[in-house]
Short mmCIF file of C-alpha atoms and ligand atoms in Angstrom, two decimals:
data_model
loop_
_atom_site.label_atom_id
_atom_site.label_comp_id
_atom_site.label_asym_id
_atom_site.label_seq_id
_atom_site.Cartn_x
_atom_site.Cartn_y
_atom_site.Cartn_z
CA UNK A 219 109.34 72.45 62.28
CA UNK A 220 107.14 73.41 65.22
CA UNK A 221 108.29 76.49 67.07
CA UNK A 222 108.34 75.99 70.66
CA UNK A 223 105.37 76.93 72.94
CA UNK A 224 103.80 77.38 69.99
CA UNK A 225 100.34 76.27 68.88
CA UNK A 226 97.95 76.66 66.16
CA UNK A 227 93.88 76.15 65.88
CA UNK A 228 92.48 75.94 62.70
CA UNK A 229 88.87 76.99 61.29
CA UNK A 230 85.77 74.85 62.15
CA UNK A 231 82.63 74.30 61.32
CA UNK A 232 80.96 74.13 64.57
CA UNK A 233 81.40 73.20 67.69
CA UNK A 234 78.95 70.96 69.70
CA UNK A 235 78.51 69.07 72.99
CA UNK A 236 77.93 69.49 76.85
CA UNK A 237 81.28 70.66 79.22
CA UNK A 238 82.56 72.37 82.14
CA UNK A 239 84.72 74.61 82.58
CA UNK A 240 87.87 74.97 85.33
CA UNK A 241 86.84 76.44 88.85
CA UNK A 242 86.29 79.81 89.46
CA UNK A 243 90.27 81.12 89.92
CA UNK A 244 88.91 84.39 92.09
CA UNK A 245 87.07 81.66 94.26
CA UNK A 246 90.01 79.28 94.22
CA UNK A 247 92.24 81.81 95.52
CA UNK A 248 90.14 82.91 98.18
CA UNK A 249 89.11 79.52 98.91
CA UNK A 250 92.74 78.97 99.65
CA UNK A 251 92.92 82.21 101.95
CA UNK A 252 89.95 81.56 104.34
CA UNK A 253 90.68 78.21 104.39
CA UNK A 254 94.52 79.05 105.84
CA UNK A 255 93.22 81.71 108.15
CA UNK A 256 90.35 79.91 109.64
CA UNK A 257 90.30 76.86 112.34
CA UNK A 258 90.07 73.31 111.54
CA UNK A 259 89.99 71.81 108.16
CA UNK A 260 88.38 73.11 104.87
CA UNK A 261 87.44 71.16 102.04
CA UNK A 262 87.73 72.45 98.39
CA UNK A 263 86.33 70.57 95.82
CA UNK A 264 86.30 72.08 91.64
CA UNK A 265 89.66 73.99 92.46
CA UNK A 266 91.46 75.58 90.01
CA UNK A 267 94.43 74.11 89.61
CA UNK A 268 96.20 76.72 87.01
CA UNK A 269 98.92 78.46 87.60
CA UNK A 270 97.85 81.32 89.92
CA UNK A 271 96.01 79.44 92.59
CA UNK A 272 98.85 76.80 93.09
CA UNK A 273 100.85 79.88 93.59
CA UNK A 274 98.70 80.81 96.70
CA UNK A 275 98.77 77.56 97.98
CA UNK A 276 102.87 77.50 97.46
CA UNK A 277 102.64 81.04 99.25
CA UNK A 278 100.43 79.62 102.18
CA UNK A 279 102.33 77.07 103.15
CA UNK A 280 105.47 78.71 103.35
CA UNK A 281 103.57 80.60 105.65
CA UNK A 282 103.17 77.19 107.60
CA UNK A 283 99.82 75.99 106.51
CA UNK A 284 99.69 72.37 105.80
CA UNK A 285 97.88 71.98 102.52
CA UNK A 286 97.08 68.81 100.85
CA UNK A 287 95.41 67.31 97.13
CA UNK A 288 93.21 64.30 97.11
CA UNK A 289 93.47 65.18 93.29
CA UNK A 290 94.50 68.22 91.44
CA UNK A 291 90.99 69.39 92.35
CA UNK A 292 90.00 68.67 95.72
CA UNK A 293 92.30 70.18 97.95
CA UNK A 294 92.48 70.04 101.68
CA UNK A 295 93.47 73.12 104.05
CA UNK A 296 94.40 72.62 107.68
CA UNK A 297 93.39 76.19 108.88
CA UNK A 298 95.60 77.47 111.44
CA UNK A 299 93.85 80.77 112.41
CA UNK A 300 94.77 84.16 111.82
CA UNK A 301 97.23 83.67 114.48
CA UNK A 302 99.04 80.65 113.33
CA UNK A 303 101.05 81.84 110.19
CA UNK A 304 104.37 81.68 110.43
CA UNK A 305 107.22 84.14 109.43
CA UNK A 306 108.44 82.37 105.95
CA UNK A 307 112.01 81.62 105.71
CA UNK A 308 112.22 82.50 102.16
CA UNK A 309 110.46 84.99 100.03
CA UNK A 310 107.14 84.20 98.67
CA UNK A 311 106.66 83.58 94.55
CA UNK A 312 103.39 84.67 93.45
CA UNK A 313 104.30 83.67 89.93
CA UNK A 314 101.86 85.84 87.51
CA UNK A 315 99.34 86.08 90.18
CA UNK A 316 97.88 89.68 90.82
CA UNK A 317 95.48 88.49 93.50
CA UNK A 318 98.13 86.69 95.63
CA UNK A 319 100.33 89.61 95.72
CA UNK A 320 97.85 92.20 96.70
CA UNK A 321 95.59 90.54 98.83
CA UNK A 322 98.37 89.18 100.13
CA UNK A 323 99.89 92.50 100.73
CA UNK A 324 96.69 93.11 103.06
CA UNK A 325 97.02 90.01 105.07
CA UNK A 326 100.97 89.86 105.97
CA UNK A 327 100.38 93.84 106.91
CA UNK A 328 98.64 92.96 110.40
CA UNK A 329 101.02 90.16 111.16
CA UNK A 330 103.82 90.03 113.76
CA UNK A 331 106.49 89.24 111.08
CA UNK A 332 108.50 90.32 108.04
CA UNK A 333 107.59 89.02 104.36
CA UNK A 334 108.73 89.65 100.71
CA UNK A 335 106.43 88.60 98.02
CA UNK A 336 108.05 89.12 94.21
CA UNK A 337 106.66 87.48 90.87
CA UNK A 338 107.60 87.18 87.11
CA UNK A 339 108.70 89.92 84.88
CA UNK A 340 104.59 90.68 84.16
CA UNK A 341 103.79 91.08 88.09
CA UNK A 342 107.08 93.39 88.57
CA UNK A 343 105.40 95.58 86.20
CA UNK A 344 102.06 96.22 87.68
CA UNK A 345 101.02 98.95 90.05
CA UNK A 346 101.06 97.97 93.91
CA UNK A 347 101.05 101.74 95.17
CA UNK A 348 97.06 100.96 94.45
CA UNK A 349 97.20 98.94 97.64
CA UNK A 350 100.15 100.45 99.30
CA UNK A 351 98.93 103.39 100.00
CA UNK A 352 95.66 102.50 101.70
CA UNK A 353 97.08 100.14 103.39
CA UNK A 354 100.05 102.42 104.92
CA UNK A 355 96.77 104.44 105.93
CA UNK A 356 95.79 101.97 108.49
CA UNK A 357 99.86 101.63 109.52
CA UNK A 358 101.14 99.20 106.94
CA UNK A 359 104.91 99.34 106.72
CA UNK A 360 105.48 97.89 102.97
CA UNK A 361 108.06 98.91 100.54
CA UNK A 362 109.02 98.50 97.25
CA UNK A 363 111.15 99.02 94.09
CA UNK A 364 110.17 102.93 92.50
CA UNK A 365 108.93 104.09 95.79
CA UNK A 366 107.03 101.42 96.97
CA UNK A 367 105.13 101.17 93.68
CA UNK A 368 106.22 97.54 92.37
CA UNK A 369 107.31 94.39 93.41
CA UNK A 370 109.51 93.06 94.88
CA UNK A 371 107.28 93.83 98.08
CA UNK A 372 108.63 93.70 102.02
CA UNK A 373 105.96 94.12 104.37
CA UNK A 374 106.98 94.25 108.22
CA UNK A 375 103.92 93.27 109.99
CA UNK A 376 102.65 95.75 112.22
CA UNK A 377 99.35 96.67 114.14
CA UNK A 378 97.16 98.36 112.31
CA UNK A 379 94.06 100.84 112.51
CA UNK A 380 90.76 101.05 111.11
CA UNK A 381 90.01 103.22 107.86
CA UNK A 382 86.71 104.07 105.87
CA UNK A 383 88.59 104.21 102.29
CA UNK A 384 87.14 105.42 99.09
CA UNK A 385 88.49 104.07 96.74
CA UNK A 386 88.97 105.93 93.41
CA UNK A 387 88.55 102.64 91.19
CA UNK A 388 86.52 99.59 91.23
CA UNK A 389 88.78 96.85 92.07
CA UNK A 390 88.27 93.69 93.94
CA UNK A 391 91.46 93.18 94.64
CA UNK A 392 92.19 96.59 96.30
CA UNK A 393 88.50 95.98 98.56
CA UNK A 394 89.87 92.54 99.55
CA UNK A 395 93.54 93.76 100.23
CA UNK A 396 92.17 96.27 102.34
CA UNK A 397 89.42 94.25 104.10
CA UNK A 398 91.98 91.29 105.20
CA UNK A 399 94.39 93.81 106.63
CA UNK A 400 90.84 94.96 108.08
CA UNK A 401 90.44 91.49 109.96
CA UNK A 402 93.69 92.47 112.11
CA UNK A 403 92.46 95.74 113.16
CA UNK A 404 90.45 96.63 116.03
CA UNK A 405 87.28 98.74 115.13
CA UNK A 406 84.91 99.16 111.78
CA UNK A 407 86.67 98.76 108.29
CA UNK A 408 85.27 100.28 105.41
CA UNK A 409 86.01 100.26 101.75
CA UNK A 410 83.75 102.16 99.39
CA UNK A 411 84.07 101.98 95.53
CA UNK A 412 82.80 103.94 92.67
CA UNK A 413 81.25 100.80 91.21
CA UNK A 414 80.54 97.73 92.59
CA UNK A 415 83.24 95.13 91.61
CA UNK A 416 83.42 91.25 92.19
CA UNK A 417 82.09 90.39 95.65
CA UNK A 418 83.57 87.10 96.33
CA UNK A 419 85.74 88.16 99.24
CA UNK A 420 82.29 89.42 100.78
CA UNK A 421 80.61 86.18 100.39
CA UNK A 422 83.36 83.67 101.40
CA UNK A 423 84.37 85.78 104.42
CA UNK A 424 80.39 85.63 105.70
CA UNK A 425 80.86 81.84 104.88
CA UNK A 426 83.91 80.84 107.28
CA UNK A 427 81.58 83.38 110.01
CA UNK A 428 82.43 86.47 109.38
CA UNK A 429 80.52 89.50 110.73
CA UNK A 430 80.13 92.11 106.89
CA UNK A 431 77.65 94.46 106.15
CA UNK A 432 77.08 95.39 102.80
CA UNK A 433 75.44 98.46 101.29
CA UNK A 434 75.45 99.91 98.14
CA UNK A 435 79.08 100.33 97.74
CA UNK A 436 80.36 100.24 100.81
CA UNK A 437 81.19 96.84 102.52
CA UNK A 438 82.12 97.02 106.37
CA UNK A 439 83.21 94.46 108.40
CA UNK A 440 84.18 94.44 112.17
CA UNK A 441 87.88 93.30 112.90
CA UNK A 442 89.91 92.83 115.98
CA UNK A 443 88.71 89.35 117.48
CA UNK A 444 87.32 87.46 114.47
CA UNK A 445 87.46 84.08 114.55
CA UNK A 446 86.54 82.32 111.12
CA UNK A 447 85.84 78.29 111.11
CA UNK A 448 86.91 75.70 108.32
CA UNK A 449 83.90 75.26 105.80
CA UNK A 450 83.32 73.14 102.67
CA UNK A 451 83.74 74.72 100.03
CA UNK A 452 82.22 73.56 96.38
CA UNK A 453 84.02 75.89 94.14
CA UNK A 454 81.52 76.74 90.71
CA UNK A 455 82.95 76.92 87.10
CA UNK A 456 84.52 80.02 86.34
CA UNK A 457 82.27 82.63 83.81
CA UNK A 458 85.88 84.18 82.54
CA UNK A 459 86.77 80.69 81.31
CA UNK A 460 83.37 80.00 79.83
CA UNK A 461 83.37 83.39 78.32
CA UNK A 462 86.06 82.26 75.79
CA UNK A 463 83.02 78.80 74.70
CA UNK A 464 79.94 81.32 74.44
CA UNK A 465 81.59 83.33 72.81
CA UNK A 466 83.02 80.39 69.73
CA UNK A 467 79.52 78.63 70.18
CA UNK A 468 77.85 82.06 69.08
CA UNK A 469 80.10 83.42 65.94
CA UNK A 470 80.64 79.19 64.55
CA UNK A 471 77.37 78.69 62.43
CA UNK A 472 75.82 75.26 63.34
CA UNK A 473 76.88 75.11 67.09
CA UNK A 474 75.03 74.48 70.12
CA UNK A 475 77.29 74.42 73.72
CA UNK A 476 75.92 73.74 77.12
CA UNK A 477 78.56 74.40 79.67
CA UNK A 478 77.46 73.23 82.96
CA UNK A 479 77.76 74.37 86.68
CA UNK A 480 79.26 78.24 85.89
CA UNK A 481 79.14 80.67 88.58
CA UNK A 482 76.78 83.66 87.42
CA UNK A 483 77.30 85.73 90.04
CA UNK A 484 76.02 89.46 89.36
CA UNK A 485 79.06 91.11 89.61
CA UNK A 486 81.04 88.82 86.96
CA UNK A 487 77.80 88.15 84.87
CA UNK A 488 78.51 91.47 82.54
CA UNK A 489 79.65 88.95 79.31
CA UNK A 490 76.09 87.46 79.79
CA UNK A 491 74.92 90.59 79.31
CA UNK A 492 76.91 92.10 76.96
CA UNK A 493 76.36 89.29 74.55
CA UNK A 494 72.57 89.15 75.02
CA UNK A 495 72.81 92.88 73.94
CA UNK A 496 74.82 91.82 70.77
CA UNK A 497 72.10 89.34 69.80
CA UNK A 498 73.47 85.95 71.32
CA UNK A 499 71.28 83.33 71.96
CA UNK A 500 72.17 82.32 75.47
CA UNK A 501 70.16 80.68 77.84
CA UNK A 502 70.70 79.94 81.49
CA UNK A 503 69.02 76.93 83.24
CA UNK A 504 69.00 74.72 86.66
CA UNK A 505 69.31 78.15 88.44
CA UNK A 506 70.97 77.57 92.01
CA UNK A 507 73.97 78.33 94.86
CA UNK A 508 77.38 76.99 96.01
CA UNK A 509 77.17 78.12 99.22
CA UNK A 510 76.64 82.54 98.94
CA UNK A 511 77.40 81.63 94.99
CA UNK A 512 74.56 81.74 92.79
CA UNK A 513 75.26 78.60 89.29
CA UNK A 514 73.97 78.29 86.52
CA UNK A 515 73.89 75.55 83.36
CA UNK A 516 74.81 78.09 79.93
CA UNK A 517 73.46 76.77 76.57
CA UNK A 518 74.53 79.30 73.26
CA UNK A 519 73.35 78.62 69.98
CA UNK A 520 74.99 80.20 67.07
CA UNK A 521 73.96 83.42 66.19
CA UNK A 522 74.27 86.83 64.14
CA UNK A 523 75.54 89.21 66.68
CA UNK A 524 75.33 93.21 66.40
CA UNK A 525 77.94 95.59 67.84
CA UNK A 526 77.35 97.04 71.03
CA UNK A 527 78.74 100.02 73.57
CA UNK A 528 80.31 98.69 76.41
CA UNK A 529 80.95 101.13 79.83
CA UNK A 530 80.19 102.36 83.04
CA UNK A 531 78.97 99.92 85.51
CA UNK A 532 79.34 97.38 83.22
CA UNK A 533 82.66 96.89 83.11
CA UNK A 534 83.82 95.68 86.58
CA UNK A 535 81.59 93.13 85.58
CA UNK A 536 83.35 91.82 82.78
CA UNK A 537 86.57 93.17 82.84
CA UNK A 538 88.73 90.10 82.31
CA UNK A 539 86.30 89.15 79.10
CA UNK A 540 87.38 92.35 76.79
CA UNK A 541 90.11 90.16 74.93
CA UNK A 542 87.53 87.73 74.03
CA UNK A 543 84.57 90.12 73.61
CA UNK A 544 86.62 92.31 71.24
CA UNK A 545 86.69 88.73 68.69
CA UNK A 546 82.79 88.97 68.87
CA UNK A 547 82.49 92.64 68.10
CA UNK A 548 84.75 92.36 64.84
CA UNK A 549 82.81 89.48 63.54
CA UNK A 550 79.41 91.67 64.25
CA UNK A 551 77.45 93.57 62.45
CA UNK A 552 77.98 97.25 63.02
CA UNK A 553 80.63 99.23 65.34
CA UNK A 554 81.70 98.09 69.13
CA UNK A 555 82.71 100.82 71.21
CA UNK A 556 84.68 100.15 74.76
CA UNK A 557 85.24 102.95 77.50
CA UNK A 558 85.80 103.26 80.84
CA UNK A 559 88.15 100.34 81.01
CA UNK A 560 91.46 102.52 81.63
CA UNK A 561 92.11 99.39 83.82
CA UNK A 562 92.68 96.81 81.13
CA UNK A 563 96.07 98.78 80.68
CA UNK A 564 97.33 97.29 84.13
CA UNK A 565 96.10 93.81 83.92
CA UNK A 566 98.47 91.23 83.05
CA UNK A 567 99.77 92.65 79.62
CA UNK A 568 98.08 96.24 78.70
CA UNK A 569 95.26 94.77 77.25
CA UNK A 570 93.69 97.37 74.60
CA UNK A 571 97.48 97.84 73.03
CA UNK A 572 98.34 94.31 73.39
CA UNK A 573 94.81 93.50 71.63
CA UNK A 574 95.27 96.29 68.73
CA UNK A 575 98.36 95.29 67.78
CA UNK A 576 97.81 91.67 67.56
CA UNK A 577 94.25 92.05 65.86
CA UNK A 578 95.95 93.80 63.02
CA UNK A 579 98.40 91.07 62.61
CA UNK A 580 95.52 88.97 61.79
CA UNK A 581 93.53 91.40 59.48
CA UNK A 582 91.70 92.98 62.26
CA UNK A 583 91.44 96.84 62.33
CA UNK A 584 90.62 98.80 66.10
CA UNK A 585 91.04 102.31 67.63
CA UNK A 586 92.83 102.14 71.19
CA UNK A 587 91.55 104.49 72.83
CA UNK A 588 93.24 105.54 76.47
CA UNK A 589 90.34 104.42 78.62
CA UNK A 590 88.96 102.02 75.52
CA UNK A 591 89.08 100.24 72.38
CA UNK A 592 86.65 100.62 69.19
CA UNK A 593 86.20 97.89 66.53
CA UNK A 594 84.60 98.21 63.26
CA UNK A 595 82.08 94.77 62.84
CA UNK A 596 81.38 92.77 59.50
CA UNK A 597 85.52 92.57 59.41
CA UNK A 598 87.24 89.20 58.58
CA UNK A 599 90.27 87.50 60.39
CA UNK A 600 92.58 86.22 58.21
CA UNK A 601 95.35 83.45 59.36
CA UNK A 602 98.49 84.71 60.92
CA UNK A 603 100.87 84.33 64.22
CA UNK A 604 100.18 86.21 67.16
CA UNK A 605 102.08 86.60 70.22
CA UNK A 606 100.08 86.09 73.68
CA UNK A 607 102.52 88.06 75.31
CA UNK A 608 102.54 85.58 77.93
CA UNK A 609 98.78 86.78 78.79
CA UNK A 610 96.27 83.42 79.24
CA UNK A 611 93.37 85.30 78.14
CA UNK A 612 94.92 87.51 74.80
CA UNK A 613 96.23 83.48 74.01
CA UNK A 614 92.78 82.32 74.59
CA UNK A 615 90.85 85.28 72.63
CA UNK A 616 93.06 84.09 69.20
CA UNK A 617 91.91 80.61 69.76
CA UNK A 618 88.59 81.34 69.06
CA UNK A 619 89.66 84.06 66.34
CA UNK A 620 90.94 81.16 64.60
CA UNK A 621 87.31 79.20 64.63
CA UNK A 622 86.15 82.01 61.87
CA UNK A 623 89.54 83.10 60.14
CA UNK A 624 90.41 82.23 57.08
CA UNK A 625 93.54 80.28 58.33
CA UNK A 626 94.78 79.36 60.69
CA UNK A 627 96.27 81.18 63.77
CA UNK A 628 99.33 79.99 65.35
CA UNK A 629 99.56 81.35 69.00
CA UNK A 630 103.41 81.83 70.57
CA UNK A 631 103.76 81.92 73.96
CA UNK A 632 100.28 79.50 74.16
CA UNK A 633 101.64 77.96 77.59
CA UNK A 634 99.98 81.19 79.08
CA UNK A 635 96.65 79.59 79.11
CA UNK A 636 97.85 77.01 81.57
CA UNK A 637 97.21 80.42 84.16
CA UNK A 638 93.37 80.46 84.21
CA UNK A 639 92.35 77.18 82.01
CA UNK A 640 94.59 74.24 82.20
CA UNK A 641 92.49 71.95 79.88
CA UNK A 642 91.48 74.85 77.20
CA UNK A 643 92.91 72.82 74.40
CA UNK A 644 91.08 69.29 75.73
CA UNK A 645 87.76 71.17 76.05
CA UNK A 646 87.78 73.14 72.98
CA UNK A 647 89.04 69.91 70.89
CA UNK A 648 86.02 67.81 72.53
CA UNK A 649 83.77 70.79 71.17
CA UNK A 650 84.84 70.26 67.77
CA UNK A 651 87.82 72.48 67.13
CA UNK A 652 90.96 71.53 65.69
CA UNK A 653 94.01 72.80 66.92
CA UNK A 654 98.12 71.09 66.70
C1 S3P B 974 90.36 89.74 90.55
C2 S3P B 974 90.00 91.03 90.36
C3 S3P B 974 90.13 91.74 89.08
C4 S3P B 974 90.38 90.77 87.92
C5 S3P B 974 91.37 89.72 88.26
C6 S3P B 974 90.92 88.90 89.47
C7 S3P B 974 90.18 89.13 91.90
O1 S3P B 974 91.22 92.63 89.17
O2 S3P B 974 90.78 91.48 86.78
O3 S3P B 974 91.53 88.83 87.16
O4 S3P B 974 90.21 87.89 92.02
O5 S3P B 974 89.98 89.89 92.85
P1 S3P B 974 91.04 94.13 89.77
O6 S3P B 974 90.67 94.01 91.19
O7 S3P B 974 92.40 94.76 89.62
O8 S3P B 974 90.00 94.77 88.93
#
């Protein structure tokens, strides 16, 4: 009998056809944000609708915003300006959403009211001094379980100052915390980072009007009396989703994949990259923009790929896509080696022990490393059961493991994927694969 939440995909022969992928769920979050903050009525079309972005909209409107769905896509937000949230009567669920909590955390710091935000046993887990304590340097009064450091979260809203912060990693979620508690403040904001890291915060807040500077590494923006109007927003298809098809189209022999209408942003690009440097035959066409958000069409062919070195400023731009890149890199030809990724330990699982233990349990040999991971290449996956630790993208990366293995893989906890790619099964069954 079938275990629950379980679910298997077997080995294919290739995978073919023309697809899209989910919208972007950074986007879709901050979509959500601008669109509650700003005046009059936003428009979001290609929204995510997984688990972590209906998790900000369930946290806006408890905050009073009035947010409707024409479909599970297209999603209207009746802004009510910064000034308009309300004090929620209950506290806030941000479900397994990282984003939500801690830019979030930035946002309900400059308010005139009290908040808790908590989440699932994953979220309770993961570090929120990171935001904490820059925040408490412009005033923030938040605190927490173990000092402040985890969730549950209570923030009392309070006026807050300006700070220039350097920030000692590159995280987009720390720069955007930081720069919405930034709107409230009166005076210059600045976050610097050692490496750039995903700019959508930048671009959406110069959509909806916002006055940002950016140079180098340092973004600025002006707060106090900023005023940010409702926009349209077309949301593009999200790279970390089609990350998971270029890399099955490239390691099943025979296959050809064009995924259409992905956001190729520079700072999330990296998996382009990487792959092109492991010999994958990817090809981006009709070049254009969503709004600030550059879109591309994505066509891989199968190919032989080579192991690579991934690190330095690199990784920011393809952090999420280490689960699925580390499946490409055993299958290759020669040794992968990942550093500089300490980071992946505090995503949602720790995700260079989470991946070496379940790699071995399908044949798969790596050396964790504490800022890293190295694979040998030319290894082969056998079938097995692996857990996805309730982590959408580990779930994801065994999917495609299972395109090449030997047998097949049965995933527990699959239901994870629901977080980042609601139709992964549909899409990767209308490629070709075969999965129960
Ligand atoms: C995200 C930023 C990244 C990424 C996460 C989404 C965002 O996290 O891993 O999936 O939307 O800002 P960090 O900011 O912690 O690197």
């Amino acid at each position: 009998m079938k275990k629950p939440n379980t679910f298997s995909f077997f080995p294919a022969k290739k995978l073919q056809g023309e697809t899209e992928v989910p919208g972007d769920k950074s986007i879709s979050h901050r979509a959500i944000i601008f669109g509650s903050i700003a005046e009059g009525t936003t428009k979001i079309e290609n929204f995510l609708p997984g688990l972590d972005c209906l998790s900000t909209i369930d946290c806006f409107r408890r905050l009073g915003v009035n947010i409707t769905a024409k479909s599970n896509t297209s999603i209207i937000v009746n802004g009510v300006g910064l000034q308009g949230l309300n004090e929620p009567t209950d506290i806030l669920d941000v479900g397994n959403s990282g984003t939500t909590i801690r830019l979030l955390s930035g946002l309900l710091s400059g308010t005139n009211f009290y908040s808790v935000m908590t989440g699932d046993a994953s979220i309770r887990k993961r570090p929120m001094d990171r935001v904490k304590k820059p925040l408490e340097q412009m005033g923030a009064r938040i605190h927490g379980r173990d000092n402040g450091r985890l969730a549950p979260l209570s923030i009392i809203g309070t006026k807050l100052t300006p700070i220039h912060y350097q920030s000692p990693v590159a995280s987009a979620q720390i720069k955007s915390s930081i720069l919405l508690a930034g709107i409230w403040a009166e005076g210059h904001i600045k976050v610097t980072e050692p490496t750039k890291s995903r700019d959508h915060t930048e671009l959406m807040y110069k959509t909806f009007g916002g006055d940002i500077e950016v140079e180098g590494n340092t973004v600025t923006i002006a707060g106090g009396s900023t005023r940010l109007s409702a926009q349209e927003v077309q949301v593009p298809g999200d790279i970390s989703s089609a990350a998971f098809l270029m890399v099955a189209a490239s390691i099943v022999p025979n296959s050809e994949v064009l995924i259409k209408n992905v956001g190729v942003n520079p700072t999330r690009s990296g998996i382009i990259d990487a792959l092109q440097a492991m010999n994958a035959n990817i090809k981006l066409t009709n070049e254009r923009k969503y709004g600030e958000e550059p879109v591309a069409d994505i066509l891989v062919t199968s190919s032989h790929l080579k192991g690579t070195i991934i690190e330095g400023n690199l990784i920011p731009r393809l952090i999420d896509e280490v689960p699925i890149l580390l499946i490409a890199a055993a299958l290759a030809e020669g040794d992968t080696i990942v550093k500089d990724a300490k980071e992946l330990r505090v995503k949602e699982t720790d995700r260079i022990q989470v991946m070496h233990d379940e790699l071995l349990k399908v044949g798969i040999i790596s050396t964790p490393k504490e800022d890293g991971i190295e694979i040998a290449g030319n290894q082969m996956i056998s079938g097995g059961t692996i857990d996805s630790h309730h982590d959408h993208r580990i779930g994801m990366a065994f999917a495609v493991a299972a395109l090449t293995a030997k047998d097949k893989i049965e995933i527990e906890n699959y239901d994870a994927v629901k977080v980042s790619f609601p139709n992964f099964t549909e899409v990767m069954t209308a490629l070709g694969a075969k999965c129960e």
